[in-house]
Tab-separated table of C-alpha atoms in Angstrom:
chain	number	residue	atom	x	y	z
V	1	UNK	CA	180.707	-148.845	-6.339
V	2	UNK	CA	181.567	-152.011	-8.222
V	3	UNK	CA	179.876	-152.397	-11.597
V	4	UNK	CA	180.208	-155.139	-14.179
V	5	UNK	CA	178.567	-154.701	-17.577
V	6	UNK	CA	178.498	-157.633	-19.975
V	7	UNK	CA	177.876	-157.648	-23.706
V	8	UNK	CA	178.367	-159.897	-26.700
V	9	UNK	CA	175.874	-162.682	-26.182
V	10	UNK	CA	173.617	-163.915	-28.946
V	11	UNK	CA	172.372	-166.815	-31.008
V	12	UNK	CA	174.896	-168.921	-32.889
V	13	UNK	CA	174.955	-172.301	-34.574
V	14	UNK	CA	176.924	-175.180	-33.140
V	15	UNK	CA	180.572	-174.865	-34.080
V	16	UNK	CA	180.373	-171.101	-34.195
V	17	UNK	CA	182.041	-168.449	-32.069
V	18	UNK	CA	181.115	-165.536	-29.843
V	19	UNK	CA	183.137	-163.072	-27.815
V	20	UNK	CA	181.792	-161.765	-24.545
V	21	UNK	CA	183.007	-158.532	-23.023
V	22	UNK	CA	182.812	-157.261	-19.458
V	23	UNK	CA	183.621	-153.682	-18.557
V	24	UNK	CA	184.447	-153.339	-14.887
V	25	UNK	CA	184.485	-150.256	-12.699
V	26	UNK	CA	184.980	-149.529	-9.024
V	27	UNK	CA	188.037	-151.745	-8.557
V	28	UNK	CA	191.294	-152.721	-10.217
V	29	UNK	CA	192.484	-156.070	-11.484
V	30	UNK	CA	195.514	-155.847	-9.221
V	31	UNK	CA	193.532	-156.825	-6.150
V	32	UNK	CA	190.450	-158.493	-7.634
V	33	UNK	CA	190.077	-161.626	-9.687
V	34	UNK	CA	187.509	-161.463	-12.469
V	35	UNK	CA	185.868	-164.105	-14.570
V	36	UNK	CA	182.742	-165.724	-15.906
V	37	UNK	CA	180.197	-168.203	-14.715
V	38	UNK	CA	177.067	-169.451	-16.429
V	39	UNK	CA	173.690	-170.760	-15.451
V	40	UNK	CA	171.278	-172.694	-17.609
V	41	UNK	CA	167.591	-173.081	-16.705
V	42	UNK	CA	167.138	-175.679	-14.001
V	43	UNK	CA	170.868	-176.108	-13.488
V	44	UNK	CA	173.343	-174.883	-10.917
V	45	UNK	CA	175.861	-172.182	-11.581
V	46	UNK	CA	179.007	-173.350	-13.304
V	47	UNK	CA	182.292	-171.503	-13.079
V	48	UNK	CA	183.627	-171.142	-16.608
V	49	UNK	CA	186.814	-169.119	-16.527
V	50	UNK	CA	188.764	-166.660	-14.409
V	51	UNK	CA	191.558	-164.158	-14.968
V	52	UNK	CA	194.036	-163.329	-12.246
V	53	UNK	CA	196.826	-160.795	-12.499
V	54	UNK	CA	198.377	-162.301	-9.386
V	55	UNK	CA	198.204	-165.962	-10.433
V	56	UNK	CA	199.130	-165.562	-14.066
V	57	UNK	CA	197.563	-168.749	-15.418
V	58	UNK	CA	193.860	-168.401	-16.198
V	59	UNK	CA	191.324	-170.862	-14.855
V	60	UNK	CA	189.021	-172.874	-17.110
V	61	UNK	CA	186.436	-175.468	-16.282
V	62	UNK	CA	186.984	-178.857	-17.874
V	63	UNK	CA	183.863	-178.385	-19.985
V	64	UNK	CA	185.308	-175.375	-21.838
V	65	UNK	CA	189.043	-175.985	-21.705
V	66	UNK	CA	190.539	-175.813	-25.180
V	67	UNK	CA	187.522	-173.982	-26.619
V	68	UNK	CA	187.243	-170.792	-24.529
V	69	UNK	CA	189.945	-168.186	-23.953
V	70	UNK	CA	189.872	-165.434	-21.353
V	71	UNK	CA	191.897	-162.271	-21.844
V	72	UNK	CA	192.001	-158.878	-20.213
V	73	UNK	CA	192.758	-155.312	-21.231
V	74	UNK	CA	193.898	-154.015	-17.888
V	75	UNK	CA	194.172	-150.426	-19.056
V	76	UNK	CA	190.498	-150.506	-20.071
V	77	UNK	CA	189.384	-152.598	-17.068
V	78	UNK	CA	187.797	-155.014	-19.505
V	79	UNK	CA	187.837	-158.788	-19.633
V	80	UNK	CA	186.894	-160.862	-22.663
V	81	UNK	CA	185.769	-164.429	-23.134
V	82	UNK	CA	186.384	-165.794	-26.614
V	83	UNK	CA	184.171	-168.813	-27.118
V	84	UNK	CA	184.952	-171.079	-30.057
V	85	UNK	CA	183.513	-174.390	-31.225
V	86	UNK	CA	180.346	-173.666	-29.308
V	87	UNK	CA	178.036	-176.541	-28.441
V	88	UNK	CA	174.318	-176.611	-27.598
V	89	UNK	CA	175.254	-177.461	-24.001
V	90	UNK	CA	177.002	-174.087	-23.754
V	91	UNK	CA	173.592	-172.416	-23.899
V	92	UNK	CA	173.156	-170.396	-20.708
V	93	UNK	CA	173.061	-166.959	-19.172
V	94	UNK	CA	176.679	-165.871	-18.798
V	95	UNK	CA	177.652	-163.603	-15.937
V	96	UNK	CA	180.792	-161.604	-15.366
V	97	UNK	CA	181.887	-161.782	-11.740
V	98	UNK	CA	184.620	-160.373	-9.537
V	99	UNK	CA	185.880	-160.555	-5.996
V	100	UNK	CA	188.638	-159.068	-3.919
V	101	UNK	CA	191.631	-161.299	-3.397
V	102	UNK	CA	192.246	-162.179	0.247
V	103	UNK	CA	193.457	-165.309	1.982
V	104	UNK	CA	189.846	-166.516	2.065
V	105	UNK	CA	188.225	-164.924	-0.990
V	106	UNK	CA	188.703	-164.358	-4.684
V	107	UNK	CA	190.013	-167.798	-5.554
V	108	UNK	CA	189.386	-168.436	-9.246
V	109	UNK	CA	188.005	-171.901	-8.575
V	110	UNK	CA	185.164	-170.109	-6.750
V	111	UNK	CA	184.316	-167.780	-9.638
V	112	UNK	CA	180.682	-168.942	-9.628
V	113	UNK	CA	180.329	-167.586	-6.079
V	114	UNK	CA	182.202	-164.287	-6.369
V	115	UNK	CA	180.712	-161.367	-4.471
V	116	UNK	CA	180.038	-159.103	-7.443
V	117	UNK	CA	178.340	-159.970	-10.710
V	118	UNK	CA	176.775	-158.275	-13.697
V	119	UNK	CA	173.295	-158.647	-15.143
V	120	UNK	CA	174.276	-161.431	-17.489
V	121	UNK	CA	174.216	-161.930	-21.243
V	122	UNK	CA	172.382	-164.751	-22.965
V	123	UNK	CA	174.251	-167.226	-25.144
V	124	UNK	CA	172.162	-169.616	-27.205
V	125	UNK	CA	173.731	-172.306	-29.367
V	126	UNK	CA	171.484	-174.083	-31.844
V	127	UNK	CA	172.174	-177.594	-33.091
């Protein structure tokens, strides 16, 4: 059974930092891509970042590129999202998500629509 458990959200002032963690179980990073998407009230899901052992280069949306960094501890099946220089528009519920890599699935650009996701962790950035 695939499980994704997020932690690390909270309230921070603009310009501050947070680090999200996602502990994964039920699969390995060798054949699944794993990442983060977010959803703010009244808005659509937005893919934020994705880590792929197979691809090497991580994926970032334009809105977070240069401010967020995704890393993974493969031995611990854990992925992290370091968020720096946070802005009020980063306020959202952040979800960890994962999907098996096949010719049709698991592409990092589709991280907002991955098959598996966690319960989410709230990030609130005050101005």
